[in-house]
mmCIF file of C-alpha atoms in Angstrom:
data_model
loop_
_atom_site.group_PDB
_atom_site.id
_atom_site.type_symbol
_atom_site.label_atom_id
_atom_site.label_comp_id
_atom_site.label_asym_id
_atom_site.label_seq_id
_atom_site.Cartn_x
_atom_site.Cartn_y
_atom_site.Cartn_z
ATOM 1 C CA MET A 1 1.886 -4.046 0.515
ATOM 2 C CA LEU A 2 -0.089 -0.940 1.432
ATOM 3 C CA GLN A 3 -2.893 -3.094 2.807
ATOM 4 C CA GLN A 4 -0.429 -4.960 5.018
ATOM 5 C CA VAL A 5 0.848 -1.667 6.430
ATOM 6 C CA ALA A 6 -2.702 -0.540 7.226
ATOM 7 C CA ILE A 7 -3.532 -3.861 8.877
ATOM 8 C CA ILE A 8 -0.383 -3.689 11.014
ATOM 9 C CA GLN A 9 -1.189 -0.111 12.052
ATOM 10 C CA GLU A 10 -4.746 -1.076 12.981
ATOM 11 C CA ASP A 11 -3.480 -4.016 15.046
ATOM 12 C CA GLU A 12 -1.087 -1.715 16.893
ATOM 13 C CA MET A 13 -3.970 0.661 17.624
ATOM 14 C CA LYS A 14 -6.121 -2.155 18.995
ATOM 15 C CA LYS A 15 -3.302 -3.154 21.353
ATOM 16 C CA ALA A 16 -2.971 0.422 22.598
ATOM 17 C CA THR A 17 -6.684 1.036 23.245
ATOM 18 C CA GLY A 18 -6.269 0.405 26.987
ATOM 19 C CA LYS A 19 -4.886 3.914 27.604
ATOM 20 C CA ASN A 20 -7.631 6.517 27.736
ATOM 21 C CA GLU A 21 -10.641 7.657 25.742
ATOM 22 C CA LYS A 22 -8.855 10.568 24.119
ATOM 23 C CA ASP A 23 -6.214 8.248 22.661
ATOM 24 C CA VAL A 24 -8.895 5.844 21.451
ATOM 25 C CA ARG A 25 -10.724 8.665 19.680
ATOM 26 C CA LEU A 26 -7.504 9.838 18.012
ATOM 27 C CA GLN A 27 -6.717 6.284 16.920
ATOM 28 C CA LYS A 28 -10.153 5.900 15.335
ATOM 29 C CA VAL A 29 -9.616 9.120 13.397
ATOM 30 C CA ALA A 30 -6.147 7.947 12.362
ATOM 31 C CA ALA A 31 -7.544 4.620 11.145
ATOM 32 C CA LYS A 32 -10.114 6.448 9.000
ATOM 33 C CA VAL A 33 -7.412 8.697 7.545
ATOM 34 C CA ILE A 34 -5.194 5.693 6.772
ATOM 35 C CA ARG A 35 -8.056 3.916 4.983
ATOM 36 C CA ARG A 36 -8.915 7.057 3.013
ATOM 37 C CA ASN A 37 -5.265 7.451 1.992
ATOM 38 C CA LEU A 38 -5.140 3.819 0.845
ATOM 39 C CA LYS A 39 -8.244 4.303 -1.292
ATOM 40 C CA GLY A 40 -6.695 7.395 -2.861
ATOM 41 C CA LEU A 41 -3.423 5.592 -3.554
ATOM 42 C CA LYS A 42 -5.267 2.660 -5.148
ATOM 43 C CA ARG A 43 -7.208 5.049 -7.365
ATOM 44 C CA LEU A 44 -4.027 6.864 -8.402
ATOM 45 C CA SER A 45 -2.141 3.630 -9.072
ATOM 46 C CA LYS A 46 -4.787 2.543 -11.606
ATOM 47 C CA ASN A 47 -4.009 5.501 -13.881
#
């Protein structure tokens, strides 16, 4: 389920990349943060 959420968020970001460079940069950072959070949640869920 978490992976689906991340994929949906990334798709939304790709759709919105036509705005301006600042937004694109923020979206790239957000995508990295989302992926990092997912990795952390996966690690925690194993315990």
